[in-house]
PDB file of C-alpha atoms and ligand atoms in Angstrom:
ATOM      1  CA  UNK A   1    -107.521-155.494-108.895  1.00 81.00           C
ATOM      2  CA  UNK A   2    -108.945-157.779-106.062  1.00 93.00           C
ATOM      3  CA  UNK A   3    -106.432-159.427-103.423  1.00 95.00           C
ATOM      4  CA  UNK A   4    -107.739-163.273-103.816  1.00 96.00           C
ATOM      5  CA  UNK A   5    -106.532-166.459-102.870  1.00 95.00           C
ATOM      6  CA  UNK A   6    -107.523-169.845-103.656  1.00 93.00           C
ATOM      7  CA  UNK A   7    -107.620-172.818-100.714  1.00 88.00           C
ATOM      8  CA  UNK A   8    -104.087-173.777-100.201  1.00 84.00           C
ATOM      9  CA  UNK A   9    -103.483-177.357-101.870  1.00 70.00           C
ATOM     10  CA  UNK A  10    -103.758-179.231 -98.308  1.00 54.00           C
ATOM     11  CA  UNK A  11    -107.309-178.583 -98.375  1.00 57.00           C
ATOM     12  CA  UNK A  12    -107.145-181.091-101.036  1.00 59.00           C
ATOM     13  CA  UNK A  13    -109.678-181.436-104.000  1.00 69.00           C
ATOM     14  CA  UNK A  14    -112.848-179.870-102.808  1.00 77.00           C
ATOM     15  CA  UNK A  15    -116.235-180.629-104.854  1.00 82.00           C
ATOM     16  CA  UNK A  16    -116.971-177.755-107.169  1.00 80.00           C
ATOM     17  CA  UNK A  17    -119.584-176.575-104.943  1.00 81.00           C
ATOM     18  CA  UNK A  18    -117.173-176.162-102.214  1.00 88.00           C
ATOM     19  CA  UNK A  19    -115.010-174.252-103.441  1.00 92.00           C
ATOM     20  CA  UNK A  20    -114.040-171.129-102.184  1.00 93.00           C
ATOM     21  CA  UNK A  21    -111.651-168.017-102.251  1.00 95.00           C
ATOM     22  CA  UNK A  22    -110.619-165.645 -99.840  1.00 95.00           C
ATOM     23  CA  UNK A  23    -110.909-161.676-100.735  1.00 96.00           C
ATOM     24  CA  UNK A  24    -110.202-158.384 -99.248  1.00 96.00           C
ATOM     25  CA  UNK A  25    -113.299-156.582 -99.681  1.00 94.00           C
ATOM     26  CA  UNK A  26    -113.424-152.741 -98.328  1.00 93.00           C
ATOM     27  CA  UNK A  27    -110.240-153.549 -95.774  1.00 94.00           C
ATOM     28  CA  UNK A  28    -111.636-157.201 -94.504  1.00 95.00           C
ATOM     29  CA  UNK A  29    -110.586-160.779 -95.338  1.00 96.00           C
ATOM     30  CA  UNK A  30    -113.681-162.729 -96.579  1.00 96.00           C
ATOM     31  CA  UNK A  31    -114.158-166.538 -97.351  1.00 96.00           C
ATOM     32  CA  UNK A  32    -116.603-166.390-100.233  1.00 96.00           C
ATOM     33  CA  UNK A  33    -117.810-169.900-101.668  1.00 95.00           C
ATOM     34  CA  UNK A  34    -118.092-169.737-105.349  1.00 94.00           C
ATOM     35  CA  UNK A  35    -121.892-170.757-105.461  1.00 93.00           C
ATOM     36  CA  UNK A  36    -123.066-168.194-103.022  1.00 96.00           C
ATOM     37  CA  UNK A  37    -123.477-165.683-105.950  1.00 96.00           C
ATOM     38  CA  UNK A  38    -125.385-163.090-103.656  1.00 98.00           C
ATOM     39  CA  UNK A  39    -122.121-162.165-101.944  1.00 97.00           C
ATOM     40  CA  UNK A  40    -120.255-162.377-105.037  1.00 98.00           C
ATOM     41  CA  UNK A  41    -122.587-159.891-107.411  1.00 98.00           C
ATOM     42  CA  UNK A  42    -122.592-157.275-105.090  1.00 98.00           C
ATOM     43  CA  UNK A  43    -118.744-156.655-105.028  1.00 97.00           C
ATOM     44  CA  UNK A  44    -118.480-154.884-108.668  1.00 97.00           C
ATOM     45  CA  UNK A  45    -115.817-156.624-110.811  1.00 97.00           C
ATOM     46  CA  UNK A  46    -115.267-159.844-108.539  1.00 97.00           C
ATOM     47  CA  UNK A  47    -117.617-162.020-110.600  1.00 98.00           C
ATOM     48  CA  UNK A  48    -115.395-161.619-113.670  1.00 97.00           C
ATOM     49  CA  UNK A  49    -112.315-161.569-111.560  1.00 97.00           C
ATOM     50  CA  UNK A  50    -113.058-164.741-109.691  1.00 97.00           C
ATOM     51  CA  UNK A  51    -114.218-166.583-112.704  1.00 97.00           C
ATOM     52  CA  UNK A  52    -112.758-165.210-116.273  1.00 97.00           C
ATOM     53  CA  UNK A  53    -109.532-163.710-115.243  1.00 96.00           C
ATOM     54  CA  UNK A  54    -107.958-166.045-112.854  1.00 96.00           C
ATOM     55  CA  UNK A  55    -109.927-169.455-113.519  1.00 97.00           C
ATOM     56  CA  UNK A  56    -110.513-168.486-117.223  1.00 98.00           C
ATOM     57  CA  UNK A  57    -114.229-169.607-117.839  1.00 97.00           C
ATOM     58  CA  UNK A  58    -114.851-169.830-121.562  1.00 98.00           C
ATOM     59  CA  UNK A  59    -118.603-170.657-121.124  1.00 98.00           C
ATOM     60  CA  UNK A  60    -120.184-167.643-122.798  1.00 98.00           C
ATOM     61  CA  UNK A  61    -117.727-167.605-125.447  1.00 98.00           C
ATOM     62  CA  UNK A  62    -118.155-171.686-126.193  1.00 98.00           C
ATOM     63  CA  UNK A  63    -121.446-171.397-126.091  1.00 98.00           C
ATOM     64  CA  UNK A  64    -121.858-168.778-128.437  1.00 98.00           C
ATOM     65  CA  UNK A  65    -119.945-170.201-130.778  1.00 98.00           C
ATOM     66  CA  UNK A  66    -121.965-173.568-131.154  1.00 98.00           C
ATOM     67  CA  UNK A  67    -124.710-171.209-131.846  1.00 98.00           C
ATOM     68  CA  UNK A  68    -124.004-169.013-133.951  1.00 98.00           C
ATOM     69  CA  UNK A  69    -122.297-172.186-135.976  1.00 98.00           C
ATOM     70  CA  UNK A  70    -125.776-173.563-135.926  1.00 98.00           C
ATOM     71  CA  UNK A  71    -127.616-170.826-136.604  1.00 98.00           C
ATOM     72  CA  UNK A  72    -124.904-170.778-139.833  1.00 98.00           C
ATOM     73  CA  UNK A  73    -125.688-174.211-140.295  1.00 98.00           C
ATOM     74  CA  UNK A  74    -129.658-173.561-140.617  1.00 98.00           C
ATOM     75  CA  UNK A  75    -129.300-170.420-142.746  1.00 98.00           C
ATOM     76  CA  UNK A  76    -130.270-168.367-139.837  1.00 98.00           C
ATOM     77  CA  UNK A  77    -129.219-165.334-138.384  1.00 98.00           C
ATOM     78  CA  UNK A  78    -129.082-164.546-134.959  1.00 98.00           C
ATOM     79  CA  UNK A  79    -131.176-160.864-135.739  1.00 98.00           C
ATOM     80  CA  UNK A  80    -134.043-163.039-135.509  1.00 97.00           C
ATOM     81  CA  UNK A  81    -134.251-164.478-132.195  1.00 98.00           C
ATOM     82  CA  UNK A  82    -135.971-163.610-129.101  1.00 98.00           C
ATOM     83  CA  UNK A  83    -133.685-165.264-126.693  1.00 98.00           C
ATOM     84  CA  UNK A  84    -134.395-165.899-122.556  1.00 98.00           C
ATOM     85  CA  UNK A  85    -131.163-166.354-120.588  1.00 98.00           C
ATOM     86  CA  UNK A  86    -132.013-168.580-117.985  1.00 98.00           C
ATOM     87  CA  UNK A  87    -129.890-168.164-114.795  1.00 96.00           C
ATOM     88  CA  UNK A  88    -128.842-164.862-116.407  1.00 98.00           C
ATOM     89  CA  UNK A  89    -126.357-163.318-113.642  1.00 98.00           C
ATOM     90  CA  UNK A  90    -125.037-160.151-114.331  1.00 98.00           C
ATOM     91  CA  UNK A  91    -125.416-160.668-118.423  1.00 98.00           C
ATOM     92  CA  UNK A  92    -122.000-162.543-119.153  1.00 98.00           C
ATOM     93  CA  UNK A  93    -124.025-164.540-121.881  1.00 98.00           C
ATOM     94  CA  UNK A  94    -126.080-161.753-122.482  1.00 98.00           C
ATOM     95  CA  UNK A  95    -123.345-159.613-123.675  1.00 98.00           C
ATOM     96  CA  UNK A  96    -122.302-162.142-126.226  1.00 98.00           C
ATOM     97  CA  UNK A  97    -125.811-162.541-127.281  1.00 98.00           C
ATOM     98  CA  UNK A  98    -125.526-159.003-127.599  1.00 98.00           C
ATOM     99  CA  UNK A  99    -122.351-158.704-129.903  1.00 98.00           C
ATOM    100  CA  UNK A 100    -123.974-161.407-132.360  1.00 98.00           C
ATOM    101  CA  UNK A 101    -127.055-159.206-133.345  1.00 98.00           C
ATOM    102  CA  UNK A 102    -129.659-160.786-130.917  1.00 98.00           C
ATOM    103  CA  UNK A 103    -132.340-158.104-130.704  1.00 98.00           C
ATOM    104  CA  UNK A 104    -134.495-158.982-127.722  1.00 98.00           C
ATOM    105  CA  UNK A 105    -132.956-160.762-124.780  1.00 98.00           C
ATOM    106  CA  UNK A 106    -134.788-161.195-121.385  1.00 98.00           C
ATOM    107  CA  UNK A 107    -133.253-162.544-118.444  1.00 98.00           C
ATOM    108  CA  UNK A 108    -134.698-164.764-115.599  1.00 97.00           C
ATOM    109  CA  UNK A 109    -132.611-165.476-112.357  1.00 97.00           C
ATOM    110  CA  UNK A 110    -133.741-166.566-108.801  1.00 96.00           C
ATOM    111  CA  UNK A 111    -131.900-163.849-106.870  1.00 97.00           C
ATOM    112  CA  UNK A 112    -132.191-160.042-106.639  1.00 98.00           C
ATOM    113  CA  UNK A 113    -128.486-159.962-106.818  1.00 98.00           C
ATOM    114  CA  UNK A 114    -128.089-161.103-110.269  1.00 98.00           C
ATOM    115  CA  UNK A 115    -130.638-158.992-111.004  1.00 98.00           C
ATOM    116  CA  UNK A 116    -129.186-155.660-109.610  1.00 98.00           C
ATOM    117  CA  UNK A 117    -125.569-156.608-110.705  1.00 98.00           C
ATOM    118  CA  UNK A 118    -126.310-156.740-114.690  1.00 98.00           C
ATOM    119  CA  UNK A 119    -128.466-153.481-114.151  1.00 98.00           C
ATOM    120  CA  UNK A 120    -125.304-152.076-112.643  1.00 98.00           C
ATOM    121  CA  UNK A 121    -122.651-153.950-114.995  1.00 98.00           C
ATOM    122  CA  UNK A 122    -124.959-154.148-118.136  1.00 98.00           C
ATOM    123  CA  UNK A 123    -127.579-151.113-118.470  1.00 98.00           C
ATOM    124  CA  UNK A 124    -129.942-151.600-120.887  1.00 97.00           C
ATOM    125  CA  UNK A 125    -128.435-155.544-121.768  1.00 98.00           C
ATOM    126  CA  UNK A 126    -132.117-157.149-120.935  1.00 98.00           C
ATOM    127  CA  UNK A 127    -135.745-155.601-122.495  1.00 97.00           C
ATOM    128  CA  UNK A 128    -136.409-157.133-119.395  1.00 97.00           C
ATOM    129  CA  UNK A 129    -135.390-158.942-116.151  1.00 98.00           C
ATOM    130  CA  UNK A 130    -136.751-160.907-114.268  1.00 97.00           C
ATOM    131  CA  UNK A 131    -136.002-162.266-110.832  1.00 97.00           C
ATOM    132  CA  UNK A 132    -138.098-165.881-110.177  1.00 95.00           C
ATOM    133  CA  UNK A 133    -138.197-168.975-109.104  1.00 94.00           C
ATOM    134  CA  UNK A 134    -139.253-171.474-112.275  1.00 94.00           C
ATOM    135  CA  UNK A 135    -140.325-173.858-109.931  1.00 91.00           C
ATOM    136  CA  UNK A 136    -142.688-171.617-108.598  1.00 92.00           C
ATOM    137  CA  UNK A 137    -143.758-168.887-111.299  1.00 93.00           C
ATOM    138  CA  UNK A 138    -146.268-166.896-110.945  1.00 92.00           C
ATOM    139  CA  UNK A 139    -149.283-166.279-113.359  1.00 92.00           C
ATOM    140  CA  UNK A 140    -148.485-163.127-114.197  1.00 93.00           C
ATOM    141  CA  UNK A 141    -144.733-163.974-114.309  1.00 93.00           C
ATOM    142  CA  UNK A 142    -146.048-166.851-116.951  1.00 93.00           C
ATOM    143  CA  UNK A 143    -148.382-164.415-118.612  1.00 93.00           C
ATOM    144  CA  UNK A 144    -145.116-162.059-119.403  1.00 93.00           C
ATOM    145  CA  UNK A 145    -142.754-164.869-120.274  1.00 95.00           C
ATOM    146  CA  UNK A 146    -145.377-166.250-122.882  1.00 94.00           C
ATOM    147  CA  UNK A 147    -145.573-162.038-124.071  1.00 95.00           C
ATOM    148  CA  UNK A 148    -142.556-162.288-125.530  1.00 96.00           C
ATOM    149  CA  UNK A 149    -143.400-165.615-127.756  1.00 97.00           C
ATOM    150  CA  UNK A 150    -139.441-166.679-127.470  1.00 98.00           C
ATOM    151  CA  UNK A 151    -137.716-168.542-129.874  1.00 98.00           C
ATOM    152  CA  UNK A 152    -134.053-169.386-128.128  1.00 98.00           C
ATOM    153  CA  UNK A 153    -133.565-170.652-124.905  1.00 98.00           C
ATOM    154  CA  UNK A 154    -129.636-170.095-123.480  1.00 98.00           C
ATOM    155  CA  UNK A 155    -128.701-171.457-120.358  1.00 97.00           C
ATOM    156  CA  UNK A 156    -125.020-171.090-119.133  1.00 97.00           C
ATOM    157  CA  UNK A 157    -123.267-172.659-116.240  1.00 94.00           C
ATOM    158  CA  UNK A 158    -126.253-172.401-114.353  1.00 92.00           C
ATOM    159  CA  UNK A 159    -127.856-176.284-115.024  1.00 89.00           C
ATOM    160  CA  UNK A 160    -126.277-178.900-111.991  1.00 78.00           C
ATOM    161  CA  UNK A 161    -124.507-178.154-108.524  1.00 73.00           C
ATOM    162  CA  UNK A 162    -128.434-177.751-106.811  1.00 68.00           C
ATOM    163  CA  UNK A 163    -128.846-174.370-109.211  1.00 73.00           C
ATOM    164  CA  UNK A 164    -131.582-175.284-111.624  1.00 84.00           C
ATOM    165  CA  UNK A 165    -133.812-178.673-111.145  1.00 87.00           C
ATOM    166  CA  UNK A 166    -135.613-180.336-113.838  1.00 89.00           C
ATOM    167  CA  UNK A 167    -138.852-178.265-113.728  1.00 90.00           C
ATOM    168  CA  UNK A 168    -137.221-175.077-114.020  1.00 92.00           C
ATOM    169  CA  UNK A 169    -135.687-175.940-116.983  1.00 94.00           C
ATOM    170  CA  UNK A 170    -138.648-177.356-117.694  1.00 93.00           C
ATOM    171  CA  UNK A 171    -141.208-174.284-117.425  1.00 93.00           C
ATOM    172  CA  UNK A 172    -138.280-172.537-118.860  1.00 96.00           C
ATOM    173  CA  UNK A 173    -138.523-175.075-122.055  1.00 96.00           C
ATOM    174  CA  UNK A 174    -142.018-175.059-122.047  1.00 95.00           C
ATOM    175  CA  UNK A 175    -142.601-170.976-122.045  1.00 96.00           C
ATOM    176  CA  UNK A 176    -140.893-171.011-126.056  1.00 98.00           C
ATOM    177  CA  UNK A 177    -142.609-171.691-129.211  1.00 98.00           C
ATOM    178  CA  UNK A 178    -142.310-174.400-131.543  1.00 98.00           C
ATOM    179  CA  UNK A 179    -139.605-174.689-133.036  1.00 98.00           C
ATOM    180  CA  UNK A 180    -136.813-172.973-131.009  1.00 98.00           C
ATOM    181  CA  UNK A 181    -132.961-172.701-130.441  1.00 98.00           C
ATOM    182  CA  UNK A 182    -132.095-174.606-127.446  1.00 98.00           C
ATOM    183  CA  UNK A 183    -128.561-173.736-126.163  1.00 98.00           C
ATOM    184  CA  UNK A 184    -126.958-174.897-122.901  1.00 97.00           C
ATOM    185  CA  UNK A 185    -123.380-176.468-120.957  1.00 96.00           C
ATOM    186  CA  UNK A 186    -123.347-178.693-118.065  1.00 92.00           C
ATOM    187  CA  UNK A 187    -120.755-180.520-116.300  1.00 88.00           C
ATOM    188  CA  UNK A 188    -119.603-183.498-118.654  1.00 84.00           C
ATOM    189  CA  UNK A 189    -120.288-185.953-115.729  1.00 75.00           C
ATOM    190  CA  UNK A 190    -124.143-184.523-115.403  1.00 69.00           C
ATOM    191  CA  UNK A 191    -124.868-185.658-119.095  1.00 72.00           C
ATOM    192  CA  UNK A 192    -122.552-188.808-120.070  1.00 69.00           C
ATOM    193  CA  UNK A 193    -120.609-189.950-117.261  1.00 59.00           C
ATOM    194  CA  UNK A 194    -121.123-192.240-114.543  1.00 57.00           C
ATOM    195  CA  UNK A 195    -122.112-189.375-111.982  1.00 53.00           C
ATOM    196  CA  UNK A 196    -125.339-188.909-114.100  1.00 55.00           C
ATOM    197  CA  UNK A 197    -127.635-186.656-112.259  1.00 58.00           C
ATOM    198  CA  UNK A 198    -131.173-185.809-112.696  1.00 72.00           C
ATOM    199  CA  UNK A 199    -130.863-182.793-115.654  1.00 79.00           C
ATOM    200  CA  UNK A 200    -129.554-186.231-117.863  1.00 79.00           C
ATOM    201  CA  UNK A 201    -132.441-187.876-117.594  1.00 81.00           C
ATOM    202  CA  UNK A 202    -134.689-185.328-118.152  1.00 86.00           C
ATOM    203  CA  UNK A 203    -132.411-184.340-121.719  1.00 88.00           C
ATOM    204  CA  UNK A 204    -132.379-188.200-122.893  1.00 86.00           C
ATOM    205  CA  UNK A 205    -135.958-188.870-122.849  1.00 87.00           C
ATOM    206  CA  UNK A 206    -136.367-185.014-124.407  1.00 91.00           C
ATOM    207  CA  UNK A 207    -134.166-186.262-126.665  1.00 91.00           C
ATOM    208  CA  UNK A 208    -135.384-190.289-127.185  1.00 90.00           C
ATOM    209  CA  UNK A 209    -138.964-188.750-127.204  1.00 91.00           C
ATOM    210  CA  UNK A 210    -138.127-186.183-130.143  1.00 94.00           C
ATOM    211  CA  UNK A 211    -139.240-183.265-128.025  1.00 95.00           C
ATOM    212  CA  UNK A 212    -135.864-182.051-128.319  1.00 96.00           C
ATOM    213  CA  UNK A 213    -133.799-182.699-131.593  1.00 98.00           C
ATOM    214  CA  UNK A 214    -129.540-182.496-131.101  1.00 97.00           C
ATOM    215  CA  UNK A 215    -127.849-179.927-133.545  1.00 98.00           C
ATOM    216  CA  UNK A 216    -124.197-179.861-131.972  1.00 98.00           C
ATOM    217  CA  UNK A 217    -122.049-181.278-128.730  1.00 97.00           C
ATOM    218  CA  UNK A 218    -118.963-179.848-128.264  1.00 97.00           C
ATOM    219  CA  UNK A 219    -116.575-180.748-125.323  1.00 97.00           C
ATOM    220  CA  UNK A 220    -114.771-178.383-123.729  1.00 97.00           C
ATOM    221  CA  UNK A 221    -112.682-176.957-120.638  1.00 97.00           C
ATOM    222  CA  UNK A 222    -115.173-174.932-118.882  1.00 97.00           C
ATOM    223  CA  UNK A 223    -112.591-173.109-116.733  1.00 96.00           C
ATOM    224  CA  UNK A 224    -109.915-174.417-113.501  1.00 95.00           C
ATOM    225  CA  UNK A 225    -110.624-175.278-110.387  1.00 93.00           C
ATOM    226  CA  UNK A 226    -109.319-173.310-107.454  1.00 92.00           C
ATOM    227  CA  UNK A 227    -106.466-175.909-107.507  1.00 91.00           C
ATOM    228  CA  UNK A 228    -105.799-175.452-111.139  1.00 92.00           C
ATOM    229  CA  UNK A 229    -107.181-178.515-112.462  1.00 92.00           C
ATOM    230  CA  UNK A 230    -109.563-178.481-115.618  1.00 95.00           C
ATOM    231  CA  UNK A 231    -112.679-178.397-115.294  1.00 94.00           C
ATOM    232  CA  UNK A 232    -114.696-180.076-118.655  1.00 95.00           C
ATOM    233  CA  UNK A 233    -118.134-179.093-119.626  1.00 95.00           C
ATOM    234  CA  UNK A 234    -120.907-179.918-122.409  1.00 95.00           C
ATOM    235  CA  UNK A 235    -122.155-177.429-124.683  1.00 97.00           C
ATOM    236  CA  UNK A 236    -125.120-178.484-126.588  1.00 97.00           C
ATOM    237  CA  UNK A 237    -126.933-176.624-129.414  1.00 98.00           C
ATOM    238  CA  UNK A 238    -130.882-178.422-129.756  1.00 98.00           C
ATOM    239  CA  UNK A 239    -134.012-177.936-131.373  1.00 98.00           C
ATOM    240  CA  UNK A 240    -137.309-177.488-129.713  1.00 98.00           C
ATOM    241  CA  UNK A 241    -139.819-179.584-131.449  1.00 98.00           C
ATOM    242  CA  UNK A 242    -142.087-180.227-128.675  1.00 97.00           C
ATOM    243  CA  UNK A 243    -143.004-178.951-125.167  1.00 96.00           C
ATOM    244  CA  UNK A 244    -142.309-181.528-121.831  1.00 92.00           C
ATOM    245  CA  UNK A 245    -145.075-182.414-120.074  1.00 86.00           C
ATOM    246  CA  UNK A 246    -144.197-180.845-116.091  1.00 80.00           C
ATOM    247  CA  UNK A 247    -145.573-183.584-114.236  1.00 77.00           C
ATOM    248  CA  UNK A 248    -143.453-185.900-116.340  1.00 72.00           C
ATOM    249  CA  UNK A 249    -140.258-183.658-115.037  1.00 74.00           C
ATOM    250  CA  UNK A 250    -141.730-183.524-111.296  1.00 63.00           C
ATOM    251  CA  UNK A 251    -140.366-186.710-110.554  1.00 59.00           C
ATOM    252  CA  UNK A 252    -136.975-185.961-111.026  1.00 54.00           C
ATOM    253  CA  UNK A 253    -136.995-182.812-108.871  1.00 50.00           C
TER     254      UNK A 253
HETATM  255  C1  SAM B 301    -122.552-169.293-112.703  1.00 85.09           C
HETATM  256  S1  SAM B 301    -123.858-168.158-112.752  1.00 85.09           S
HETATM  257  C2  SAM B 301    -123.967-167.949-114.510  1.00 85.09           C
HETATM  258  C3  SAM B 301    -124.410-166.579-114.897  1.00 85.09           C
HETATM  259  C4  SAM B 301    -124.354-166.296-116.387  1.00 85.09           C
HETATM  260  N1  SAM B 301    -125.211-167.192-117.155  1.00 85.09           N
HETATM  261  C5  SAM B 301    -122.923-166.379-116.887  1.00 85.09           C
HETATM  262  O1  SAM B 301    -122.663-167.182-117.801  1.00 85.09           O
HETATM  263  O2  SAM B 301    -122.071-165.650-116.381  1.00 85.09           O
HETATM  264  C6  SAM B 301    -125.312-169.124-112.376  1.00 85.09           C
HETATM  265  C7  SAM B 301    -126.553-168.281-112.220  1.00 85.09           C
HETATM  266  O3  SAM B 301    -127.690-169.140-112.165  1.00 85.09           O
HETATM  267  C8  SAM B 301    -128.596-168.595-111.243  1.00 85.09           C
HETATM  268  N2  SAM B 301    -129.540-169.636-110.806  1.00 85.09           N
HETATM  269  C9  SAM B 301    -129.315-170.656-109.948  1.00 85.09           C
HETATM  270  N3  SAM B 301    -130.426-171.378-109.770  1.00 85.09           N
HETATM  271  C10 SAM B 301    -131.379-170.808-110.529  1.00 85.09           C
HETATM  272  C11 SAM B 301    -132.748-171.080-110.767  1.00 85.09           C
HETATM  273  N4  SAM B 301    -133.362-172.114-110.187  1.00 85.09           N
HETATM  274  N5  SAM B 301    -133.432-170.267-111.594  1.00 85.09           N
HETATM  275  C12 SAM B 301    -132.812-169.211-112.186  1.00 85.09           C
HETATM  276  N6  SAM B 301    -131.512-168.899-111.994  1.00 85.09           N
HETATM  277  C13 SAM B 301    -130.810-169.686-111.191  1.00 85.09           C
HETATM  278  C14 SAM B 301    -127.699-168.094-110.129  1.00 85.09           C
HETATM  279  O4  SAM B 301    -128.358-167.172-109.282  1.00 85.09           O
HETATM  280  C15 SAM B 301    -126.563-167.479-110.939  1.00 85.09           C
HETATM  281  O5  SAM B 301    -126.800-166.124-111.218  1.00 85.09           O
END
């Protein structure tokens, strides 16, 4: 469908944010890094392409799975939540949301891109969609998020790498009611390994505090890398139980 390449192996082992392809799009070669999503969504299919077919991301599907497990668990059913898929893209999660009986998903992502790509991929996926910055929301953007009165948060493959800090997850977090589904992956590193970033922090003291109560970690290959190599993520199905005060989060922006 798509002409891609990966980096040849003597670029050697390049960070996950550096990585990169190389496309034909409409007759030209183009070096596209993985992150920049707003030249990825615009080329129909490459999203999917780039990151199911060839480097096999089971995020969605991992994700959902812990959930609806959970949900099981709790004698709930998923035709009573009102989710908000946080970094929402073109409605990967969304979909599977979707097929489990979710009735009213909105999505929140920080470019237009994402925005116009699930309108285009997924008509009619999101009630709503909105494109924002949860660092930086306005009070009518707050006013419509708190509409809604959700009761699930999802977040997938969109927490680390410089995509969402602390406070957006945060504002996020804080927008649900109490209690709430809580369901999110990040890089294995970003939560229990040595290379501990900020986003760890932030979900131990949610956690230490009580704010947020554990239901399920599962680990899991998240997809490859562009030179093959597994890639191992976190899911984690929670329970809200109380919201984070921001200016307790600002510090770890
Ligand atoms: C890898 S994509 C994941 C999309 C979708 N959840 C999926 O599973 O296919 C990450 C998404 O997070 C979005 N994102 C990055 N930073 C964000 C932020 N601060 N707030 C909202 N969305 C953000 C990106 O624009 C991108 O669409």
């Amino acid at each position: 469908m798509f002409d891609l390449t990966f980096p040849p192996n003597s670029h050697g082992d390049l960070d996950q944010d550096e990585e990169w392809c190389e496309v034909t799009v409409d007759g030209s070669r183009r070096r596209i890094r993985f992150h920049d999503y707003h030249e990825i969504y615009p080329i129909p299919g490459l999203y999917e392409h780039l990151f199911y077919d060839r480097l096999e991301c089971s995020s969605p599907t991992t994700v959902r799975t812990l959930l609806e497990e959970e949900l099981s668990a709790a004698s709930k059913v998923p035709a009573g939540l009102r989710v908000l898929d946080v970094g929402a893209g073109n409605g990967m999660m969304g979909a599977e949301l979707a097929d489990m009986g979710v009735p009213t998903l909105v999505g929140v992502d920080i470019i237009e891109e994402a925005a116009a790509a699930a309108e285009r991929d997924r008509p009619g996926l999101y009630e709503d969609y909105m494109v924002a910055d949860l660092t930086d929301l306005s009070a009518e953007d707050r006013g419509r998020l708190a509409e809604v009165r959700f009761n699930c948060l999802v977040t997938v493959a969109a927490l680390g790498f410089g995509d969402m800090p602390p406070t957006a997850f945060a504002e996020a977090y804080n927008s649900l009611e109490t209690p709430s589904w809580v369901a999110f992956n990040i890089k294995e590193d970003f939560l229990e390994g040595d290379d501990r970033g900020d986003f760890s922090g932030l979900i131990a003291r949610m956690l230490e505090k009580g704010a947020l109560e554990e239901r399920a970690r599962r680990r899991y290959r998240h997809r490859l890398s562009a030179a093959g190599e597994p890639l191992h993520y976190l899911a984690m199905v929670a329970v809200k139980r109380a919201d984070i005060p921001l200016e307790s989060v600002l510090r770890l922006d």
